[in-house]
Tab-separated table of C-alpha atoms and ligand atoms in Angstrom:
chain	number	residue	atom	x	y	z
A	72	MET	CA	116.731	155.744	-10.233
A	73	LYS	CA	113.968	156.227	-7.915
A	74	GLU	CA	110.242	155.555	-7.515
A	75	ILE	CA	107.483	158.696	-7.052
A	76	ASN	CA	103.969	159.056	-6.619
A	77	SER	CA	101.584	161.696	-7.952
A	78	THR	CA	101.850	163.898	-4.675
A	79	GLU	CA	105.957	163.750	-5.028
A	80	PHE	CA	105.120	164.686	-8.978
A	81	GLU	CA	105.234	168.969	-8.160
A	82	SER	CA	108.638	168.451	-6.716
A	83	GLU	CA	110.608	165.768	-8.757
A	84	VAL	CA	109.332	166.807	-11.552
A	85	LEU	CA	108.139	170.195	-12.902
A	86	GLN	CA	110.916	171.844	-10.037
A	87	SER	CA	113.896	169.413	-11.636
A	88	GLY	CA	116.400	169.995	-14.069
A	89	LYS	CA	116.295	166.950	-16.791
A	90	VAL	CA	114.066	164.545	-15.995
A	91	VAL	CA	112.684	160.971	-17.938
A	92	LEU	CA	109.100	159.765	-15.952
A	93	ASP	CA	108.226	156.174	-16.461
A	94	PHE	CA	104.374	155.285	-15.958
A	95	TYR	CA	104.761	151.479	-15.833
A	96	SER	CA	102.237	148.738	-14.287
A	97	THR	CA	102.426	145.555	-13.472
A	98	GLU	CA	101.695	141.961	-14.708
A	99	CYS	CA	102.179	144.144	-18.557
A	100	PRO	CA	105.085	142.745	-20.424
A	101	PRO	CA	106.046	145.527	-23.120
A	102	CYS	CA	106.482	147.231	-18.999
A	103	GLU	CA	108.570	144.123	-18.191
A	104	ALA	CA	110.684	144.551	-21.501
A	105	LEU	CA	111.406	147.860	-20.638
A	106	ALA	CA	112.439	147.330	-17.320
A	107	SER	CA	116.270	146.061	-17.855
A	108	LYS	CA	116.785	148.730	-20.774
A	109	TYR	CA	115.661	152.011	-17.865
A	110	GLU	CA	117.956	150.291	-15.624
A	111	ASN	CA	120.395	149.788	-17.973
A	112	LEU	CA	120.072	153.310	-19.285
A	113	SER	CA	119.699	155.160	-15.739
A	114	LEU	CA	123.023	154.103	-15.483
A	115	LEU	CA	124.725	155.704	-18.547
A	116	TYR	CA	123.059	158.655	-17.796
A	117	GLY	CA	121.759	159.292	-14.615
A	118	LYS	CA	123.733	162.196	-13.917
A	119	ASP	CA	122.964	164.068	-16.585
A	120	VAL	CA	119.476	162.692	-16.328
A	121	LYS	CA	116.773	161.921	-13.073
A	122	PHE	CA	115.298	158.659	-14.196
A	123	LEU	CA	111.580	158.426	-12.074
A	124	LYS	CA	109.117	155.599	-12.460
A	125	ILE	CA	105.372	156.114	-11.095
A	126	PHE	CA	102.768	152.859	-10.758
A	127	ARG	CA	100.820	154.164	-13.550
A	128	GLN	CA	97.075	152.132	-11.186
A	129	GLN	CA	98.320	153.444	-7.940
A	130	ASN	CA	98.861	157.077	-9.107
A	131	ARG	CA	95.696	157.119	-12.042
A	132	ASP	CA	94.031	160.545	-11.316
A	133	LEU	CA	97.808	161.757	-12.509
A	134	ALA	CA	98.013	160.039	-15.706
A	135	GLU	CA	95.011	160.866	-16.737
A	136	LYS	CA	96.080	164.702	-16.659
A	137	LEU	CA	98.639	164.064	-18.482
A	138	GLY	CA	96.653	162.246	-20.900
A	139	VAL	CA	98.949	158.856	-20.236
A	140	ASN	CA	96.614	156.067	-21.399
A	141	GLY	CA	98.729	153.080	-21.689
A	142	SER	CA	101.761	151.690	-19.887
A	143	PRO	CA	104.869	152.099	-20.200
A	144	THR	CA	104.116	155.810	-21.765
A	145	LEU	CA	107.851	157.831	-20.770
A	146	LEU	CA	107.803	161.270	-20.643
A	147	PHE	CA	110.475	163.207	-20.815
A	148	PHE	CA	110.839	166.618	-18.610
A	149	ASN	CA	113.691	169.864	-19.358
A	150	ASN	CA	113.115	172.263	-16.270
A	151	GLY	CA	109.039	171.634	-15.133
A	152	LYS	CA	107.731	171.513	-19.562
A	153	GLU	CA	107.300	168.306	-21.680
A	154	VAL	CA	109.523	167.739	-24.489
A	155	GLY	CA	110.805	164.999	-27.142
A	156	GLU	CA	108.354	162.695	-27.998
A	157	ARG	CA	106.020	160.073	-25.682
A	158	LEU	CA	107.289	156.582	-26.094
A	159	VAL	CA	104.366	154.228	-25.504
A	160	GLY	CA	104.307	150.487	-25.040
A	161	GLY	CA	107.595	147.951	-27.214
A	162	ILE	CA	109.229	150.848	-26.351
A	163	LYS	CA	113.366	150.497	-27.795
A	164	ARG	CA	116.373	151.486	-26.332
A	165	ILE	CA	117.074	153.698	-29.037
A	166	ASP	CA	114.113	155.715	-29.374
A	167	ILE	CA	115.406	156.823	-24.995
A	168	ILE	CA	118.398	157.135	-26.051
A	169	ARG	CA	117.592	159.692	-29.307
A	170	ASN	CA	115.151	162.044	-26.546
A	171	LEU	CA	117.868	162.081	-23.664
A	172	ASN	CA	120.602	163.031	-25.811
A	173	ASN	CA	118.381	165.581	-27.415
A	174	MET	CA	117.974	167.303	-23.779
A	175	LEU	CA	122.457	167.252	-23.565
A	176	PRO	CA	124.989	169.430	-25.427
A	177	GLU	CA	126.734	167.237	-28.426
A	178	LYS	CA	129.954	167.262	-25.989
A	179	ARG	CA	128.044	165.626	-23.415
A	180	VAL	CA	126.590	162.955	-25.595
A	181	LYS	CA	130.371	162.120	-27.332
A	182	GLU	CA	130.650	161.165	-24.073
A	183	ILE	CA	128.144	159.232	-22.585
A	184	LYS	CA	128.423	157.097	-25.880
A	185	ASN	CA	132.239	156.360	-24.922
A	186	ASN	CA	131.370	155.026	-21.538
A	187	VAL	CA	128.845	152.831	-23.061
A	188	LYS	CA	130.696	149.516	-22.069
A	189	PRO	CA	129.582	146.170	-25.288
A	190	SER	CA	128.972	142.417	-23.153
A	191	VAL	CA	128.929	139.650	-24.422
A	192	SER	CA	126.032	136.547	-23.085
A	193	GLU	CA	125.796	133.016	-24.414
A	194	PHE	CA	123.288	130.786	-24.935
A	195	ASP	CA	123.106	127.161	-26.235
A	196	VAL	CA	119.910	128.549	-29.021
A	197	ILE	CA	119.196	131.671	-30.815
A	198	ILE	CA	115.987	132.524	-31.405
A	199	LEU	CA	115.144	135.126	-34.149
A	200	GLY	CA	111.588	135.899	-33.495
A	201	ALA	CA	108.302	135.616	-31.221
A	202	GLY	CA	105.940	134.303	-33.153
A	203	PRO	CA	104.129	131.266	-33.039
A	204	GLY	CA	107.229	129.877	-35.024
A	205	GLY	CA	109.603	131.161	-32.443
A	206	LEU	CA	107.851	131.090	-28.964
A	207	THR	CA	106.861	126.817	-29.805
A	208	ALA	CA	110.828	126.343	-30.188
A	209	GLY	CA	111.673	128.109	-27.214
A	210	LEU	CA	108.918	126.070	-25.434
A	211	TYR	CA	110.267	122.986	-26.151
A	212	LEU	CA	113.918	123.699	-25.744
A	213	CYS	CA	112.979	125.290	-23.031
A	214	GLN	CA	111.521	122.009	-22.045
A	215	SER	CA	114.330	119.890	-22.769
A	216	LYS	CA	116.767	122.314	-20.403
A	217	VAL	CA	118.222	123.650	-23.659
A	218	ASN	CA	119.528	127.516	-22.635
A	219	THR	CA	117.819	129.770	-24.904
A	220	VAL	CA	117.596	133.024	-25.662
A	221	LEU	CA	113.914	134.445	-27.286
A	222	ILE	CA	115.185	137.795	-29.700
A	223	ASP	CA	112.623	140.250	-31.629
A	224	ILE	CA	112.166	143.864	-32.952
A	225	ALA	CA	108.491	143.910	-31.669
A	226	LEU	CA	107.357	142.438	-28.625
A	227	PRO	CA	106.243	138.894	-28.770
A	228	GLY	CA	103.332	137.790	-30.527
A	229	GLY	CA	104.351	137.606	-34.064
A	230	HIS	CA	100.900	138.176	-36.810
A	231	VAL	CA	98.652	137.096	-34.564
A	232	SER	CA	98.802	139.800	-31.546
A	233	THR	CA	97.812	141.695	-33.912
A	234	THR	CA	95.064	139.222	-35.617
A	235	HIS	CA	91.485	140.482	-33.936
A	236	GLU	CA	90.300	136.820	-33.434
A	237	VAL	CA	91.503	133.381	-34.270
A	238	SER	CA	88.359	130.425	-34.729
A	239	ASN	CA	91.081	127.946	-35.797
A	240	TYR	CA	93.339	126.977	-33.327
A	241	PRO	CA	93.015	123.928	-32.103
A	242	GLY	CA	91.645	123.673	-28.276
A	243	PHE	CA	89.953	126.522	-27.765
A	244	ILE	CA	86.248	126.087	-28.618
A	245	GLU	CA	85.287	130.156	-28.889
A	246	PRO	CA	87.526	132.382	-31.363
A	247	GLN	CA	89.728	134.283	-29.270
A	248	ALA	CA	91.484	137.606	-29.016
A	249	GLY	CA	94.743	137.593	-31.555
A	250	TYR	CA	96.504	139.007	-28.505
A	251	MET	CA	95.527	136.825	-25.560
A	252	LEU	CA	96.177	133.524	-27.567
A	253	SER	CA	99.813	135.039	-28.277
A	254	HIS	CA	99.935	136.718	-24.472
A	255	ASN	CA	99.489	133.034	-23.305
A	256	MET	CA	102.069	131.698	-25.974
A	257	SER	CA	104.303	134.043	-24.833
A	258	GLU	CA	103.858	133.076	-21.056
A	259	GLN	CA	104.172	129.761	-21.232
A	260	THR	CA	107.521	130.434	-23.572
A	261	LYS	CA	108.796	132.931	-20.591
A	262	LEU	CA	107.167	131.151	-17.559
A	263	CYS	CA	109.064	127.715	-18.563
A	264	GLY	CA	112.861	129.827	-18.474
A	265	THR	CA	113.655	131.093	-21.733
A	266	VAL	CA	115.139	134.285	-21.810
A	267	TYR	CA	113.440	137.504	-23.782
A	268	LYS	CA	115.613	139.998	-25.618
A	269	VAL	CA	112.619	142.163	-27.105
A	270	ALA	CA	111.795	145.536	-28.456
A	271	VAL	CA	115.395	145.456	-29.361
A	272	ASP	CA	117.624	146.982	-32.523
A	273	ILE	CA	119.323	144.093	-34.902
A	274	THR	CA	122.356	145.569	-35.479
A	275	LYS	CA	124.550	142.991	-37.100
A	276	VAL	CA	123.393	139.040	-37.520
A	277	ASP	CA	126.366	136.641	-38.509
A	278	LEU	CA	125.007	133.437	-38.898
A	279	ASP	CA	128.215	130.998	-39.360
A	280	LYS	CA	129.827	132.466	-36.149
A	281	LYS	CA	126.090	132.612	-34.642
A	282	GLU	CA	126.081	135.981	-33.114
A	283	VAL	CA	124.012	138.996	-32.988
A	284	LEU	CA	124.429	142.136	-31.966
A	285	ILE	CA	121.402	144.381	-30.691
A	286	ASP	CA	120.984	147.897	-29.345
A	287	GLU	CA	124.946	148.089	-31.021
A	288	TYR	CA	126.418	147.229	-27.744
A	289	GLU	CA	125.116	144.079	-26.542
A	290	THR	CA	126.583	140.799	-28.239
A	291	VAL	CA	123.952	137.418	-27.793
A	292	LYS	CA	126.345	133.950	-28.814
A	293	ALA	CA	125.412	130.598	-29.390
A	294	LYS	CA	125.993	127.574	-30.539
A	295	LYS	CA	122.501	127.064	-33.107
A	296	ILE	CA	120.283	130.005	-34.519
A	297	ILE	CA	116.483	129.179	-35.625
A	298	ILE	CA	115.557	131.733	-38.049
A	299	ALA	CA	111.945	132.455	-37.032
A	300	THR	CA	110.963	135.943	-38.217
A	301	GLY	CA	107.874	135.557	-39.949
A	302	THR	CA	106.374	137.759	-43.395
A	303	THR	CA	105.362	141.391	-44.379
A	304	PRO	CA	102.991	141.965	-45.890
A	305	ASN	CA	103.508	144.680	-48.746
A	306	LEU	CA	101.201	147.347	-48.557
A	307	THR	CA	99.645	150.071	-50.760
A	308	GLY	CA	101.110	152.551	-49.465
A	309	ALA	CA	97.480	154.724	-49.352
A	310	PRO	CA	96.231	156.680	-46.518
A	311	GLY	CA	94.796	154.881	-44.011
A	312	GLU	CA	95.569	151.634	-44.575
A	313	ARG	CA	97.993	151.405	-41.523
A	314	GLU	CA	94.985	152.569	-39.440
A	315	LEU	CA	92.535	150.630	-40.465
A	316	LYS	CA	94.936	147.082	-40.538
A	317	GLY	CA	92.357	144.738	-38.463
A	318	LYS	CA	89.488	147.139	-38.454
A	319	GLY	CA	88.701	146.245	-42.212
A	320	ILE	CA	91.687	146.052	-43.521
A	321	SER	CA	92.460	142.077	-44.016
A	322	TYR	CA	95.757	140.424	-44.922
A	323	CYS	CA	94.372	136.454	-45.247
A	324	ALA	CA	91.672	134.862	-46.127
A	325	THR	CA	91.691	131.699	-44.786
A	326	CYS	CA	91.413	133.612	-41.082
A	327	ASP	CA	89.487	136.718	-41.980
A	328	ALA	CA	86.971	135.682	-45.093
A	329	LYS	CA	84.264	133.960	-42.921
A	330	TYR	CA	83.742	137.278	-41.198
A	331	PHE	CA	81.939	138.539	-44.714
A	332	ASP	CA	79.009	135.906	-45.052
A	333	GLY	CA	76.551	137.409	-47.111
A	334	LYS	CA	78.766	141.044	-47.157
A	335	GLU	CA	80.605	142.628	-50.411
A	336	VAL	CA	84.164	143.016	-50.149
A	337	ILE	CA	86.932	144.395	-52.299
A	338	VAL	CA	89.665	142.531	-52.871
A	339	ILE	CA	93.497	144.439	-54.151
A	340	GLY	CA	95.706	142.436	-56.282
A	341	GLY	CA	95.772	140.357	-59.349
A	342	GLY	CA	98.443	138.152	-59.204
A	343	ASN	CA	97.865	134.043	-57.606
A	344	SER	CA	97.496	134.788	-54.641
A	345	ALA	CA	94.545	137.753	-54.927
A	346	VAL	CA	92.589	135.496	-57.492
A	347	GLU	CA	93.076	132.290	-55.678
A	348	GLU	CA	91.624	134.113	-52.363
A	349	SER	CA	89.113	135.700	-53.556
A	350	GLU	CA	87.521	132.582	-54.745
A	351	TYR	CA	87.506	131.267	-51.638
A	352	ILE	CA	86.086	134.581	-50.292
A	353	THR	CA	82.872	134.251	-52.450
A	354	ARG	CA	82.130	130.995	-50.587
A	355	PHE	CA	81.019	133.318	-47.892
A	356	ALA	CA	80.838	137.040	-49.930
A	357	SER	CA	77.508	137.515	-52.063
A	358	LYS	CA	80.321	140.111	-54.140
A	359	LEU	CA	83.503	140.673	-54.764
A	360	THR	CA	84.724	143.297	-56.417
A	361	ILE	CA	88.931	142.616	-57.571
A	362	VAL	CA	91.200	146.113	-58.445
A	363	HIS	CA	94.042	145.644	-59.969
A	364	GLN	CA	96.110	147.976	-61.340
A	365	PHE	CA	96.821	146.137	-64.949
A	366	ASP	CA	94.670	145.286	-67.742
A	367	LYS	CA	95.392	141.794	-67.260
A	368	LEU	CA	95.458	139.749	-64.138
A	369	THR	CA	98.493	138.478	-63.509
A	370	ALA	CA	97.988	135.071	-62.314
A	371	ASN	CA	98.113	131.589	-64.282
A	372	LYS	CA	95.877	131.121	-66.367
A	373	GLN	CA	93.280	127.809	-65.011
A	374	ALA	CA	92.952	130.474	-61.534
A	375	GLN	CA	92.551	133.301	-64.030
A	376	GLU	CA	89.125	131.109	-65.785
A	377	LYS	CA	87.702	130.210	-62.004
A	378	VAL	CA	87.563	134.258	-61.249
A	379	PHE	CA	86.081	134.712	-64.568
A	380	LYS	CA	83.214	132.153	-64.366
A	381	ASN	CA	82.334	133.296	-60.721
A	382	PRO	CA	79.098	134.855	-60.616
A	383	LYS	CA	80.339	136.931	-57.725
A	384	ILE	CA	83.209	138.232	-58.631
A	385	ASN	CA	83.734	142.006	-60.927
A	386	ILE	CA	87.509	142.649	-61.791
A	387	LEU	CA	87.853	146.707	-62.186
A	388	PHE	CA	91.322	146.546	-64.425
A	389	GLU	CA	93.901	149.664	-64.563
A	390	ASN	CA	92.995	150.976	-61.099
A	391	GLU	CA	94.467	151.464	-57.766
A	392	PRO	CA	93.632	152.665	-54.090
A	393	ARG	CA	94.769	155.371	-53.153
A	394	SER	CA	92.605	155.793	-50.261
A	395	PHE	CA	90.809	154.087	-47.613
A	396	THR	CA	88.455	155.415	-45.103
A	397	ARG	CA	85.961	153.666	-42.549
A	398	GLU	CA	81.798	155.583	-42.301
A	399	GLY	CA	80.033	153.306	-39.770
A	400	ASP	CA	80.225	150.171	-40.795
A	401	LYS	CA	80.988	150.537	-44.783
A	402	MET	CA	84.880	150.892	-45.466
A	403	ILE	CA	85.678	153.604	-47.868
A	404	THR	CA	87.842	152.345	-50.839
A	405	GLU	CA	88.950	155.556	-53.091
A	406	VAL	CA	90.200	154.200	-56.497
A	407	GLU	CA	91.753	156.057	-59.654
A	408	ASN	CA	91.276	155.108	-63.006
A	409	LEU	CA	94.304	154.771	-64.670
A	410	LYS	CA	93.809	154.956	-68.092
A	411	ILE	CA	90.548	158.144	-67.776
A	412	LYS	CA	92.922	159.455	-64.077
A	413	GLU	CA	89.202	159.645	-62.776
A	414	ARG	CA	88.580	158.769	-59.069
A	415	ARG	CA	85.442	156.862	-57.917
A	416	LYS	CA	84.559	155.917	-54.352
A	417	LEU	CA	83.898	151.819	-54.186
A	418	PHE	CA	81.725	150.992	-50.517
A	419	SER	CA	82.258	147.518	-48.903
A	420	ASP	CA	81.942	145.352	-45.912
A	421	GLY	CA	85.560	144.669	-45.479
A	422	VAL	CA	89.212	144.779	-48.059
A	423	PHE	CA	91.356	142.425	-48.333
A	424	ILE	CA	94.318	143.312	-49.739
A	425	PHE	CA	96.701	140.692	-51.615
A	426	ILE	CA	99.813	142.513	-53.197
A	427	GLY	CA	102.266	139.589	-51.757
A	428	MET	CA	104.006	138.896	-48.667
A	429	LYS	CA	107.907	139.586	-48.040
A	430	PRO	CA	110.312	137.406	-45.947
A	431	ASN	CA	111.860	139.302	-43.135
A	432	ILE	CA	115.259	137.958	-44.183
A	433	ASP	CA	116.998	141.441	-45.166
A	434	LEU	CA	119.614	141.614	-42.130
A	435	PHE	CA	120.754	137.791	-43.379
A	436	LYS	CA	119.597	136.674	-46.335
A	437	ASP	CA	123.218	136.520	-48.023
A	438	LYS	CA	124.406	132.971	-47.672
A	439	LEU	CA	121.217	131.131	-47.667
A	440	ILE	CA	119.214	129.591	-49.951
A	441	LEU	CA	116.347	130.652	-50.737
A	442	ASP	CA	113.529	129.126	-53.612
A	443	ARG	CA	112.592	132.314	-56.288
A	444	TRP	CA	110.088	134.043	-53.858
A	445	GLY	CA	113.024	134.605	-51.305
A	446	TYR	CA	111.383	131.850	-48.624
A	447	ILE	CA	114.506	130.033	-46.579
A	448	LYS	CA	114.506	126.556	-48.211
A	449	THR	CA	114.507	123.871	-45.350
A	450	ASP	CA	114.827	120.424	-44.767
A	451	GLU	CA	111.875	118.141	-42.918
A	452	ASP	CA	113.930	118.745	-39.719
A	453	MET	CA	113.965	122.397	-40.676
A	454	ARG	CA	117.952	122.632	-41.642
A	455	THR	CA	119.064	125.504	-43.641
A	456	ASN	CA	122.102	124.810	-45.841
A	457	ILE	CA	123.944	126.827	-43.062
A	458	PRO	CA	125.448	124.188	-40.274
A	459	GLY	CA	123.046	124.987	-37.025
A	460	VAL	CA	121.086	127.435	-38.663
A	461	TYR	CA	117.660	126.365	-38.742
A	462	ALA	CA	114.138	128.183	-39.719
A	463	VAL	CA	110.383	127.790	-38.947
A	464	GLY	CA	107.402	129.421	-39.843
A	465	ASP	CA	106.097	131.453	-42.380
A	466	VAL	CA	109.990	132.449	-43.531
A	467	ILE	CA	110.456	129.665	-45.001
A	468	SER	CA	109.327	128.048	-48.313
A	469	LYS	CA	106.339	126.209	-48.000
A	470	LYS	CA	102.639	125.753	-49.554
A	471	TYR	CA	100.593	127.120	-46.042
A	472	ARG	CA	100.895	129.126	-43.673
A	473	GLN	CA	99.267	129.183	-40.469
A	474	ILE	CA	99.527	129.365	-36.675
A	475	THR	CA	99.359	125.471	-36.453
A	476	THR	CA	101.726	125.500	-38.939
A	477	ALA	CA	104.399	127.784	-37.835
A	478	VAL	CA	104.116	126.281	-34.609
A	479	ALA	CA	104.596	122.724	-36.068
A	480	ASP	CA	107.743	123.862	-37.458
A	481	GLY	CA	108.802	125.423	-34.276
A	482	THR	CA	108.501	121.649	-32.743
A	483	ILE	CA	110.542	119.935	-35.350
A	484	ALA	CA	113.455	122.998	-35.037
A	485	ALA	CA	113.559	122.594	-31.591
A	486	MET	CA	113.407	118.159	-30.854
A	487	THR	CA	115.819	118.537	-33.304
A	488	ILE	CA	118.303	120.652	-31.475
A	489	SER	CA	117.511	119.231	-29.157
A	490	LYS	CA	118.707	115.436	-29.927
A	491	GLU	CA	121.349	116.533	-31.210
A	492	MET	CA	122.906	118.468	-28.569
A	493	ASP	CA	122.574	114.843	-26.455
B	1489	FAD	C1	95.972	139.618	-40.256
B	1489	FAD	C2	96.588	138.324	-39.928
B	1489	FAD	C3	95.445	137.578	-39.798
B	1489	FAD	C4	95.718	135.809	-39.892
B	1489	FAD	N1	94.804	135.243	-38.854
B	1489	FAD	C5	94.958	133.869	-38.611
B	1489	FAD	C6	94.037	133.033	-38.271
B	1489	FAD	O1	93.043	133.416	-38.383
B	1489	FAD	N2	94.410	131.854	-37.817
B	1489	FAD	C7	95.636	131.200	-38.833
B	1489	FAD	O2	95.753	129.991	-38.335
B	1489	FAD	N3	96.654	132.447	-38.930
B	1489	FAD	C8	96.151	133.144	-39.524
B	1489	FAD	N4	97.081	134.130	-39.428
B	1489	FAD	C9	98.803	133.758	-40.134
B	1489	FAD	C10	99.556	133.422	-38.646
B	1489	FAD	O3	99.716	134.911	-38.023
B	1489	FAD	C11	101.309	133.612	-39.416
B	1489	FAD	O4	100.866	132.342	-40.302
B	1489	FAD	C12	101.947	132.678	-37.893
B	1489	FAD	O5	101.349	134.202	-37.246
B	1489	FAD	C13	103.712	132.526	-38.931
B	1489	FAD	O6	104.191	132.738	-37.270
B	1489	FAD	P1	105.517	133.018	-37.564
B	1489	FAD	O7	105.791	132.865	-36.064
B	1489	FAD	O8	106.269	132.502	-38.522
B	1489	FAD	O9	106.199	134.622	-37.275
B	1489	FAD	P2	105.144	135.565	-37.270
B	1489	FAD	O10	104.110	135.745	-36.141
B	1489	FAD	O11	104.921	136.640	-38.502
B	1489	FAD	O12	106.087	136.162	-36.130
B	1489	FAD	C14	107.581	136.602	-36.902
B	1489	FAD	C15	107.709	137.822	-35.559
B	1489	FAD	O13	109.524	137.974	-35.575
B	1489	FAD	C16	109.627	139.274	-35.491
B	1489	FAD	N5	110.908	139.914	-36.187
B	1489	FAD	C17	110.884	140.485	-38.178
B	1489	FAD	N6	111.724	140.851	-38.126
B	1489	FAD	C18	112.575	140.225	-36.884
B	1489	FAD	C19	114.218	140.416	-37.040
B	1489	FAD	N7	115.062	140.956	-37.593
B	1489	FAD	N8	114.838	139.909	-36.054
B	1489	FAD	C20	113.996	139.586	-35.096
B	1489	FAD	N9	112.452	139.338	-35.416
B	1489	FAD	C21	112.608	140.064	-35.534
B	1489	FAD	C22	108.436	140.098	-35.630
B	1489	FAD	O14	108.531	140.732	-34.651
B	1489	FAD	C23	107.358	139.064	-35.125
B	1489	FAD	O15	107.398	139.009	-33.731
B	1489	FAD	C24	97.083	135.685	-40.052
B	1489	FAD	C25	98.070	136.287	-40.740
B	1489	FAD	C26	97.996	137.512	-40.778
B	1489	FAD	C27	98.475	138.571	-41.315
């Protein structure tokens, strides 16, 4: 692997055969997360592909000329021409491998695959998920000198890192940008000495053996496991939803309703959370329209009665969202009347989607006792039914899912474990 600067770009990249180039920056957590994967892959593929690094801050003109505006960015070149995908941010090993393999003959790819040596590392505790729950558990364990590894399929931070503003986390007078709060939590835990394996692919989790296989070759073993994998909101799937998440579309009333004082809001859904959260949002919003696919709400009767009595709430039954767009300050929700198959546009200041959350447990749910909504049941010390396996944060069965409650769960699990390990 070699470091180059912009004057060497012509000879080292454009006049070479197969090249992968990493534009990195300092003080860049995703660059740190990439560094060991890049180094490791350079040992595997180094005979066939030239692995180069270039410091983006000192080679800005070249970066701009190439349209590189995030760190890290990986570019692949074959005989002077850029090929494959541009990989940016939380880059996964399998994505790099896919692009490298595409540049090589099949036979060679097979040979390289056969050269991959399985590796094993051992810790006291594995934490799956580096959101507020996992990061807090990591901090407490690390401060108790328990050898801990945090494993996440994405970069650290969890939901908080994509939350626009957090104004209810104690200790900050002004609202905090979500990414800053999660960055600070993550750095605090990392500085203490917790090992991070992030933006990895988790191939297998064995809760009985306390083993996790990552990126298909690395086995991480421990004495105990904390599950802190959070939830994923169900999406409507309508075009524009992903792009406008956090930019007009929210999945959390407690977090965002206060930004809609005197404004008009659309709520998608008709179950208990949609109905109860609508009630809450009208403490702030002047008008709220619930868009629901059926001809009746599915929330319980008591919640329904409240909503029917609320003069600010209007319900559009038998309608489904078809697309979300934004024009200036206004959100446009295109809805279809399922009965007469007619579409129309609803203008509002914001959209809340409450069509359920899904706990992230697909990889390891088989032996865990879950509640009827699929969340992990724990005791008050965050123990699950499997000895040595704990669960914290949004993934567990509980009433309130907030940063503060996830942080509290993480604290409890870590303190329980460090006492048990004494
Ligand atoms: C849009 C939005 C805004 C919010 N705003 C606020 C707010 O203002 N204030 C507030 O208090 N709360 C807010 N919340 C709620 C808050 O974010 C959550 O309660 C909190 O993040 C839960 O923390 P957690 O650690 O349990 O899970 P998460 O934050 O969900 O983190 C889970 C982590 O696990 C990782 N993961 C998932 N699957 C796996 C796997 N198989 N293996 C390994 N890792 C995995 C994920 O990548 C993620 O990093 C908001 C939620 C949303 C969705």
